[in-house]
Short mmCIF file of C-alpha atoms in Angstrom, two decimals:
data_model
loop_
_atom_site.label_atom_id
_atom_site.label_comp_id
_atom_site.label_asym_id
_atom_site.label_seq_id
_atom_site.Cartn_x
_atom_site.Cartn_y
_atom_site.Cartn_z
CA MET A 172 32.44 63.49 7.19
CA SER A 173 29.82 63.96 10.16
CA VAL A 174 30.32 66.06 12.68
CA SER A 175 31.18 63.23 15.14
CA THR A 176 33.30 61.61 12.85
CA ALA A 177 35.30 64.93 12.21
CA ALA A 178 35.76 65.56 15.68
CA ALA A 179 37.48 62.15 16.16
CA ALA A 180 39.77 62.64 13.63
CA GLN A 181 40.98 66.12 15.15
CA SER A 182 41.22 63.85 18.80
CA VAL A 183 42.77 61.26 17.38
CA CYS A 184 45.48 63.12 15.27
CA ALA A 185 47.15 66.39 16.03
CA PRO A 186 48.76 68.04 13.50
CA LEU A 187 52.76 66.33 13.03
CA PRO A 188 54.98 69.14 14.41
CA VAL A 189 56.92 70.66 11.57
CA LEU A 190 59.48 73.39 11.35
CA GLY A 191 58.40 76.83 10.97
CA ARG A 192 55.13 76.46 13.06
CA ASP A 193 55.91 79.07 15.54
CA VAL A 194 57.16 81.58 12.95
CA THR A 195 55.63 85.30 13.08
CA VAL A 196 55.31 87.02 10.30
CA PRO A 197 54.49 91.11 10.05
CA LEU A 198 51.18 92.17 8.50
CA VAL A 199 50.92 95.72 6.40
CA THR A 200 48.39 96.58 8.62
CA GLY A 201 50.28 96.32 11.33
CA GLY A 202 51.18 93.77 14.14
CA GLU A 203 51.98 90.28 13.87
CA VAL A 204 50.76 86.99 13.34
CA THR A 205 51.81 83.09 13.17
CA TYR A 206 52.16 82.15 9.75
CA ALA A 207 49.96 80.19 8.01
CA ALA A 208 51.84 77.64 5.51
CA LEU A 209 49.04 76.74 2.94
CA ASP A 210 51.15 75.95 0.13
CA TYR A 211 52.18 72.47 0.87
CA ALA A 212 51.74 71.35 -2.83
CA ALA A 213 54.44 73.33 -3.75
CA SER A 214 56.77 72.51 -1.11
CA ALA A 215 55.40 71.04 2.35
CA PRO A 216 57.47 71.98 5.65
CA ALA A 217 60.13 69.43 7.03
CA LEU A 218 58.87 67.36 9.52
CA GLN A 219 60.43 67.99 13.16
CA ARG A 220 61.36 64.49 13.48
CA VAL A 221 63.15 64.73 9.81
CA TRP A 222 65.48 67.54 11.08
CA ASP A 223 66.00 65.91 14.51
CA ASP A 224 67.15 62.80 12.49
CA VAL A 225 69.63 64.64 10.01
CA ALA A 226 71.03 66.59 12.93
CA ALA A 227 71.40 63.62 14.82
CA TYR A 228 73.40 62.26 11.92
CA ALA A 229 75.51 65.12 10.68
CA PRO A 230 78.50 64.80 13.29
CA TYR A 231 78.79 61.55 11.82
CA TYR A 232 78.75 62.48 7.70
CA GLY A 233 81.34 60.77 5.77
CA SER A 234 81.79 59.81 2.11
CA VAL A 235 79.71 57.08 0.64
CA HIS A 236 80.53 53.82 -1.10
CA ARG A 237 84.37 54.44 -1.41
CA GLY A 238 85.68 55.03 2.13
CA ALA A 239 87.19 52.56 4.38
CA GLY A 240 87.13 54.49 7.66
CA TYR A 241 84.17 53.99 10.16
CA LEU A 242 82.43 57.31 9.47
CA SER A 243 82.26 56.03 5.63
CA GLN A 244 81.01 53.32 6.16
CA LEU A 245 78.26 54.41 8.77
CA SER A 246 77.15 56.66 5.82
CA THR A 247 77.08 53.66 3.39
CA ASP A 248 74.95 51.92 5.35
CA LEU A 249 72.83 54.88 6.23
CA PHE A 250 72.29 55.56 2.36
CA GLU A 251 71.50 51.86 1.75
CA ASN A 252 69.25 51.47 4.23
CA ALA A 253 67.37 54.69 3.46
CA ARG A 254 66.94 52.58 -0.04
CA ARG A 255 65.39 49.79 1.53
CA THR A 256 62.97 52.03 3.85
CA VAL A 257 61.89 53.82 1.08
CA ALA A 258 61.04 50.30 -1.14
CA GLU A 259 59.03 49.41 1.95
CA PHE A 260 57.43 52.54 1.95
CA LEU A 261 56.14 51.93 -1.27
CA ASP A 262 55.62 48.26 -1.33
CA CYS A 263 57.88 47.71 -4.10
CA ARG A 264 58.43 44.12 -5.59
CA ALA A 265 61.51 42.46 -4.63
CA ASP A 266 63.59 43.26 -7.64
CA ASP A 267 62.49 46.65 -8.30
CA GLN A 268 65.12 49.41 -8.12
CA VAL A 269 64.92 52.61 -5.90
CA VAL A 270 67.35 55.40 -7.68
CA PHE A 271 67.84 58.75 -5.36
CA THR A 272 67.19 61.51 -7.54
CA ARG A 273 66.90 65.38 -7.09
CA SER A 274 63.13 65.23 -7.29
CA THR A 275 60.24 64.59 -9.12
CA THR A 276 61.51 66.17 -12.01
CA ASP A 277 64.66 64.67 -12.06
CA SER A 278 63.23 61.31 -11.57
CA LEU A 279 60.91 61.41 -14.93
CA ASN A 280 63.53 63.00 -17.03
CA LEU A 281 65.84 60.13 -16.07
CA LEU A 282 63.22 57.62 -16.95
CA ALA A 283 62.67 59.42 -20.07
CA ALA A 284 66.29 58.93 -20.92
CA ALA A 285 66.08 55.26 -20.44
CA LEU A 286 63.27 54.51 -22.51
CA PRO A 287 63.81 52.31 -25.13
CA ALA A 288 64.03 53.04 -28.79
CA GLY A 289 60.92 54.22 -30.56
CA CYS A 290 58.87 54.20 -27.13
CA GLN A 291 55.86 55.60 -27.54
CA VAL A 292 54.31 57.78 -24.41
CA PHE A 293 51.18 58.70 -23.51
CA VAL A 294 50.37 61.75 -20.88
CA PHE A 295 47.03 63.50 -20.42
CA GLU A 296 47.31 67.17 -21.07
CA THR A 297 46.14 67.58 -17.31
CA GLU A 298 49.68 66.84 -15.96
CA HIS A 299 52.31 68.91 -14.33
CA HIS A 300 54.90 70.03 -16.17
CA ALA A 301 57.33 67.58 -14.54
CA SER A 302 55.48 64.70 -16.03
CA LEU A 303 53.84 66.73 -19.13
CA LEU A 304 57.29 67.60 -20.57
CA PRO A 305 60.29 65.18 -20.26
CA TRP A 306 59.05 62.84 -23.06
CA GLN A 307 59.92 65.16 -26.04
CA ASP A 308 62.31 63.12 -27.58
CA ALA A 309 59.88 60.37 -27.81
CA ARG A 310 57.12 59.76 -29.87
CA VAL A 311 54.12 61.56 -27.46
CA SER A 312 50.34 61.37 -27.62
CA TYR A 313 49.20 64.13 -25.53
CA LEU A 314 45.62 62.92 -24.35
CA ASP A 315 42.71 65.37 -23.74
CA ALA A 316 41.59 66.45 -20.15
CA PRO A 317 38.89 63.99 -19.00
CA ARG A 318 35.72 65.08 -16.92
CA THR A 319 35.33 61.77 -15.07
CA PRO A 320 37.57 58.98 -14.05
CA GLN A 321 36.10 56.53 -16.35
CA GLN A 322 36.17 58.80 -18.90
CA ALA A 323 40.37 58.87 -18.35
CA VAL A 324 40.17 55.02 -18.76
CA GLN A 325 38.37 55.10 -21.88
CA THR A 326 40.18 57.89 -23.46
CA LEU A 327 43.37 56.04 -22.63
CA GLU A 328 42.22 52.61 -23.96
CA ARG A 329 41.18 54.12 -27.33
CA ALA A 330 44.69 55.73 -27.49
CA LEU A 331 46.37 52.38 -26.69
CA ALA A 332 44.19 50.31 -29.19
CA ASP A 333 45.29 52.24 -32.01
CA ARG A 334 49.39 52.20 -31.20
CA ASP A 335 51.81 50.05 -32.64
CA PRO A 336 51.29 46.60 -30.83
CA HIS A 337 55.02 45.53 -31.28
CA GLY A 338 56.77 48.43 -29.93
CA PRO A 339 57.20 49.90 -26.43
CA ALA A 340 54.93 52.11 -24.90
CA LEU A 341 54.77 53.71 -21.52
CA VAL A 342 51.61 55.81 -20.07
CA CYS A 343 52.45 58.64 -17.35
CA VAL A 344 49.87 59.54 -15.09
CA THR A 345 49.62 61.71 -11.69
CA GLY A 346 48.06 60.12 -8.63
CA ALA A 347 46.45 62.99 -7.23
CA SER A 348 46.51 66.70 -9.19
CA ASN A 349 48.47 69.43 -8.04
CA VAL A 350 45.58 71.86 -9.38
CA THR A 351 42.69 69.89 -8.06
CA GLY A 352 43.83 67.50 -5.79
CA GLU A 353 41.46 64.99 -7.47
CA LEU A 354 42.64 61.36 -7.40
CA TRP A 355 43.24 59.87 -10.24
CA PRO A 356 41.91 55.95 -11.37
CA VAL A 357 45.55 54.75 -11.11
CA ARG A 358 45.15 50.95 -10.77
CA GLU A 359 42.54 51.18 -13.79
CA LEU A 360 44.84 52.96 -15.78
CA ALA A 361 47.45 50.70 -15.01
CA ALA A 362 45.43 47.69 -16.12
CA ALA A 363 44.75 49.65 -19.12
CA ALA A 364 47.71 50.00 -19.80
CA HIS A 365 49.18 46.55 -19.01
CA ALA A 366 46.78 45.03 -21.28
CA HIS A 367 47.65 46.98 -24.21
CA GLY A 368 51.47 45.67 -23.47
CA ALA A 369 52.45 49.26 -22.33
CA ARG A 370 53.85 50.17 -19.10
CA ILE A 371 53.00 52.96 -16.42
CA VAL A 372 54.98 55.70 -14.35
CA LEU A 373 53.11 57.04 -11.38
CA ASP A 374 53.50 60.80 -10.44
CA ALA A 375 53.08 60.39 -6.89
CA ALA A 376 54.35 63.81 -5.82
CA GLN A 377 51.30 65.05 -4.71
CA LEU A 378 49.75 61.55 -3.56
CA ALA A 379 52.78 59.79 -1.39
CA PRO A 380 52.33 62.71 1.53
CA HIS A 381 48.70 62.02 1.56
CA HIS A 382 47.53 58.57 0.92
CA PRO A 383 49.62 55.35 0.93
CA VAL A 384 51.24 54.05 -2.12
CA SER A 385 51.81 50.31 -3.26
CA VAL A 386 53.23 49.78 -6.32
CA GLN A 387 51.98 46.52 -6.08
CA ASP A 388 48.64 47.20 -5.08
CA LEU A 389 48.14 49.76 -7.88
CA ASP A 390 50.24 47.39 -10.28
CA VAL A 391 52.42 50.31 -11.55
CA ASP A 392 55.61 49.87 -12.98
CA TRP A 393 57.49 53.16 -11.53
CA VAL A 394 56.55 55.60 -9.17
CA ALA A 395 58.69 59.33 -9.05
CA PHE A 396 58.16 61.25 -6.15
CA SER A 397 59.65 64.30 -4.28
CA GLY A 398 61.18 64.93 -0.78
CA HIS A 399 60.19 68.42 -0.33
CA LYS A 400 56.66 67.59 -0.64
CA LEU A 401 56.79 64.57 1.75
CA TYR A 402 57.91 66.80 4.52
CA ALA A 403 61.69 66.49 4.06
CA PRO A 404 64.06 69.20 2.75
CA PHE A 405 65.01 70.00 -0.74
CA GLY A 406 67.42 68.75 -3.10
CA SER A 407 65.86 64.90 -3.14
CA GLY A 408 63.65 62.65 -4.87
CA VAL A 409 63.04 58.96 -5.89
CA LEU A 410 62.35 56.75 -8.79
CA ALA A 411 61.44 53.46 -7.98
CA GLY A 412 60.09 50.50 -9.82
CA ARG A 413 61.61 47.68 -12.59
CA ALA A 414 65.17 47.47 -13.08
CA ASP A 415 65.14 45.97 -16.82
CA TRP A 416 64.79 49.54 -18.84
CA LEU A 417 67.09 51.23 -16.39
CA ARG A 418 69.69 48.47 -16.84
CA ALA A 419 69.62 48.90 -20.55
CA ALA A 420 70.22 52.65 -20.72
CA GLU A 421 72.98 54.58 -20.72
CA PRO A 422 73.83 55.77 -17.50
CA TYR A 423 71.78 59.27 -16.70
CA LEU A 424 75.10 61.41 -15.80
CA ALA A 425 78.51 59.61 -16.62
CA GLY A 426 81.19 59.66 -13.84
CA GLY A 427 82.48 57.77 -10.66
CA GLY A 428 79.77 55.78 -8.91
CA ALA A 429 77.85 54.69 -11.90
CA SER A 430 80.96 53.05 -13.31
CA ARG A 431 82.43 49.35 -12.25
CA LYS A 432 85.30 49.05 -14.22
CA VAL A 433 87.27 51.83 -16.87
CA THR A 434 89.94 50.34 -18.85
CA ARG A 435 92.26 52.73 -21.35
CA ARG A 436 91.84 50.98 -25.38
CA ALA A 437 94.93 50.39 -27.35
CA ASP A 438 93.62 53.41 -29.88
CA GLY A 439 94.13 55.71 -26.56
CA GLY A 440 90.40 55.64 -25.51
CA VAL A 441 88.40 54.20 -22.55
CA ASP A 442 86.33 51.48 -22.06
CA VAL A 443 83.54 51.50 -19.42
CA GLU A 444 81.88 48.66 -17.78
CA TRP A 445 78.69 50.36 -16.01
CA HIS A 446 76.81 49.50 -12.69
CA GLU A 447 73.51 47.40 -13.22
CA SER A 448 72.40 48.27 -9.44
CA ALA A 449 70.79 51.63 -8.78
CA ALA A 450 74.07 53.43 -8.87
CA ARG A 451 74.26 52.96 -12.53
CA HIS A 452 71.92 56.49 -12.61
CA GLU A 453 73.70 57.71 -9.18
CA ALA A 454 76.89 59.08 -10.28
CA GLY A 455 78.79 61.49 -8.54
CA SER A 456 78.96 61.63 -4.60
CA PRO A 457 75.37 60.81 -3.69
CA ASN A 458 72.80 63.04 -1.20
CA VAL A 459 73.37 60.76 1.41
CA ILE A 460 71.51 63.35 3.92
CA GLY A 461 68.52 63.97 1.44
CA ALA A 462 67.99 60.31 1.00
CA TYR A 463 68.31 60.00 5.05
CA ALA A 464 65.79 62.76 5.03
CA VAL A 465 63.38 60.91 2.52
CA ALA A 466 63.41 57.68 4.46
CA SER A 467 62.95 59.59 8.02
CA ALA A 468 59.46 61.04 6.56
CA CYS A 469 58.65 57.49 4.82
CA LYS A 470 59.04 56.17 8.92
CA ALA A 471 57.12 59.04 10.39
CA LEU A 472 54.53 59.02 8.07
CA THR A 473 54.03 55.10 8.57
CA GLU A 474 54.23 55.40 11.95
CA ALA A 475 51.90 58.09 12.44
CA GLY A 476 49.14 55.95 10.46
CA PHE A 477 47.78 57.03 6.89
CA ASP A 478 43.96 55.72 7.83
CA THR A 479 44.56 58.68 11.15
CA LEU A 480 46.19 61.10 8.67
CA VAL A 481 43.68 60.81 5.98
CA ALA A 482 40.63 61.06 8.16
CA ARG A 483 42.23 64.34 9.82
CA GLU A 484 42.93 65.55 6.28
CA ARG A 485 39.38 64.89 5.25
CA HIS A 486 38.16 67.41 8.07
CA LEU A 487 40.29 70.17 6.79
CA ILE A 488 39.23 69.69 3.43
CA ASP A 489 35.84 70.06 4.37
CA THR A 490 36.28 72.90 6.54
CA VAL A 491 37.39 74.38 3.50
CA ARG A 492 35.07 73.51 0.82
CA ALA A 493 32.25 74.23 3.09
CA GLY A 494 33.56 77.85 3.77
CA LEU A 495 34.39 78.48 0.29
CA ALA A 496 30.86 76.95 -0.62
CA GLU A 497 29.39 79.80 1.57
CA VAL A 498 30.93 82.70 -1.14
CA PRO A 499 28.96 82.52 -4.21
CA GLU A 500 31.94 84.80 -5.81
CA VAL A 501 34.20 82.22 -5.21
CA ARG A 502 34.39 79.02 -7.66
CA VAL A 503 36.31 76.07 -7.15
CA LEU A 504 38.14 74.15 -10.32
CA SER A 505 37.50 70.57 -10.81
CA LEU A 506 37.77 67.93 -13.25
CA PHE A 507 35.91 64.93 -11.80
CA GLY A 508 32.98 67.07 -9.88
CA ASP A 509 32.62 67.88 -6.38
CA ASP A 510 31.80 64.61 -4.97
CA ALA A 511 35.63 63.42 -6.26
CA PRO A 512 37.94 61.79 -3.80
CA ARG A 513 40.79 64.45 -3.22
CA VAL A 514 44.08 65.26 -1.10
CA GLY A 515 44.22 68.47 0.44
CA VAL A 516 44.78 70.53 -2.79
CA ILE A 517 41.84 73.12 -3.58
CA SER A 518 42.04 75.80 -6.46
CA PHE A 519 39.76 78.47 -7.22
CA VAL A 520 38.88 82.10 -8.58
CA VAL A 521 36.90 84.81 -6.95
CA ASP A 522 34.44 86.99 -9.41
CA GLY A 523 36.06 90.52 -9.50
CA TRP A 524 39.62 89.75 -8.52
CA ASN A 525 42.71 89.02 -9.79
CA SER A 526 44.27 86.19 -8.25
CA SER A 527 47.56 87.58 -8.08
CA HIS A 528 45.98 90.43 -6.02
CA PHE A 529 43.76 88.25 -3.49
CA ALA A 530 46.63 85.95 -3.19
CA ALA A 531 48.97 88.91 -1.95
CA ALA A 532 46.06 90.40 0.32
CA LEU A 533 46.02 87.31 2.23
CA SER A 534 49.51 87.26 2.72
CA ALA A 535 50.34 90.84 3.84
CA GLU A 536 47.12 91.35 5.81
CA TYR A 537 46.15 88.09 7.25
CA GLY A 538 49.70 86.33 7.37
CA ILE A 539 48.78 83.55 4.56
CA GLY A 540 50.67 82.03 2.63
CA VAL A 541 49.04 80.63 -0.77
CA ARG A 542 49.70 80.09 -4.23
CA ASP A 543 48.75 81.78 -7.40
CA GLY A 544 49.22 81.28 -10.94
CA LEU A 545 48.97 78.35 -13.29
CA PHE A 546 50.75 76.14 -11.05
CA CYS A 547 53.17 74.58 -13.66
CA ALA A 548 50.22 72.95 -14.97
CA HIS A 549 49.44 75.47 -17.62
CA PRO A 550 47.07 73.28 -19.85
CA LEU A 551 45.10 71.89 -17.34
CA VAL A 552 44.46 75.55 -15.60
CA ARG A 553 43.84 76.89 -18.56
CA THR A 554 41.03 74.03 -19.75
CA LEU A 555 39.51 74.47 -16.40
CA LEU A 556 39.16 78.51 -16.36
CA GLY A 557 37.94 77.76 -20.19
CA SER A 558 36.07 80.55 -21.58
CA ASP A 559 35.79 82.21 -18.23
CA PRO A 560 39.07 83.89 -17.66
CA GLN A 561 39.23 86.99 -15.00
CA SER A 562 39.43 90.28 -15.74
CA GLN A 563 42.35 91.98 -15.45
CA GLY A 564 42.55 93.36 -11.71
CA GLU A 565 44.18 96.16 -9.79
CA CYS A 566 47.61 93.87 -10.31
CA GLY A 567 48.52 91.92 -13.14
CA ALA A 568 49.44 88.72 -13.55
CA PRO A 569 52.59 87.45 -14.81
CA GLU A 570 51.47 84.49 -16.63
CA ALA A 571 49.56 86.57 -18.99
CA ALA A 572 50.96 87.21 -22.47
CA PRO A 573 50.80 90.50 -24.17
CA GLY A 574 47.12 91.18 -25.09
CA GLU A 575 46.13 88.42 -23.18
CA LYS A 576 43.38 88.89 -20.61
CA SER A 577 44.95 87.56 -16.71
CA LEU A 578 44.09 83.85 -16.46
CA ASN A 579 45.38 82.51 -13.33
CA ALA A 580 43.90 80.93 -10.16
CA ILE A 581 44.64 80.74 -6.03
CA ARG A 582 45.45 77.31 -4.97
CA VAL A 583 45.45 76.62 -0.97
CA SER A 584 47.14 73.16 0.01
CA PHE A 585 47.66 71.51 3.56
CA GLY A 586 48.71 68.15 5.02
CA ALA A 587 49.77 66.29 8.24
CA GLY A 588 51.05 69.33 9.53
CA THR A 589 48.50 71.90 9.22
CA PRO A 590 46.64 73.13 12.60
CA ASP A 591 42.82 73.53 12.32
CA GLU A 592 43.18 77.68 13.08
CA HIS A 593 45.27 77.69 9.78
CA VAL A 594 42.23 76.56 7.28
CA GLU A 595 40.02 78.67 9.67
CA ARG A 596 42.04 81.57 9.22
CA PHE A 597 41.82 81.18 5.71
CA VAL A 598 38.21 80.59 5.29
CA LYS A 599 37.71 83.71 7.32
CA ALA A 600 39.97 85.88 5.57
CA VAL A 601 38.34 84.97 2.16
CA LYS A 602 35.11 85.79 3.18
CA GLU A 603 36.34 89.35 4.42
CA LEU A 604 37.84 90.04 1.42
CA VAL A 605 35.25 89.12 -0.75
CA ARG A 606 32.68 91.19 1.46
CA ARG A 607 34.69 93.87 2.14
CA GLY A 608 37.64 94.48 -0.24
CA ALA A 609 41.45 94.43 0.82
CA LYS A 610 42.37 97.42 3.29
CA TRP A 611 45.60 98.24 1.33
CA GLN A 612 46.66 99.15 -1.98
CA TYR A 613 48.73 96.74 -3.98
CA ARG A 614 50.78 97.40 -7.37
CA THR A 615 52.79 94.57 -9.55
CA GLU A 616 56.46 94.83 -8.94
CA GLU A 617 58.93 92.57 -10.60
CA GLY A 618 56.07 90.33 -12.09
CA ARG A 619 54.80 90.05 -8.50
CA CYS A 620 51.67 91.81 -6.78
CA VAL A 621 53.16 93.63 -3.71
CA PRO A 622 51.61 95.90 -1.29
CA VAL A 623 52.46 99.38 -1.71
CA VAL A 624 54.68 100.78 0.66
#
């Protein structure tokens, strides 16, 4: 992006207002500073718009689907309208189902529970644990980490060509890596899956907050994402896509709401007729506030315009990457190379530093919140670090097994609510820490690196 383009992106789109944007935190060296939340990949702050919408609805809170009163009917309409809003946001097909869940993890475990008998699952080792681990009751083929998008497609095609062509198969792939931020070739992987008679589910937890996601354009069968990464509060998620496997499966949870009819049998047992709609997998009183919050976030991002949001985020990415490139001791982790398109997620290691120590110093001395560790993507981070593990630093890493060198990284992530000042402060802090070292002493306490007080 040129300087003029970057400036235009800044002027066209100011950061979207988020909760916590004015929160101040104490520095171990004295004084306070406005907190720089640069851990969006774990949980993005809620949009102020979302919080205001939820607060406006709260006095009208009522039971959903089973109440005759006005507030119950209002809440039911709100819940079902949220389902339609999410379907529009994802550009779902007319006959797709939108199931509200707790998170991406919950969504993918729901789909795993709905797999047809004998289904074979193909998943790259580079996935977040939420999409790597739910399939262990199925026949799983774990695919090696590719080093280019083209290699990813070729690896999948070879694996699918060797499968039983008569049984069901599912491919699970991320849209954007939660470690490197790199975009995956979802459309090409979907084409490869379908060419070999397989279906595909997209883990859009890191993609949906940054880029438009169209089920139809990408030609994926299902999409899963979490509200807390999409600028909504914790506790809500979505699984959207084809209805047939979901309708054929036993309910994810058995209980009220999932059942349409329950009768006693002569032998004393019960017969159950389950719903065929999304309600089949939404037993119990639904999280109407969570669903409404997700829908509000979908509307806010759509109204802000993804073209503008993407342009501004590219400016932030360029600022961080250019700053880190000026520090020889910093190595940015990547699968696909420096030129790969990416979202605002960047992981790196610093020569001579334990990553937990570095992250602790960023927080305690600069008021900057980042993430350190293996980011719930242990196989991927270990692959990226390869035979170049960090030396043990002043503080230990809780992820290191007994006798193993510290093997962890630092992740900085940002999005629609990030001010320029936060990434500029981060780049300045990295340079100062590498050049001058930490100003404070740190120690390991309950698995975390903390300042000595």
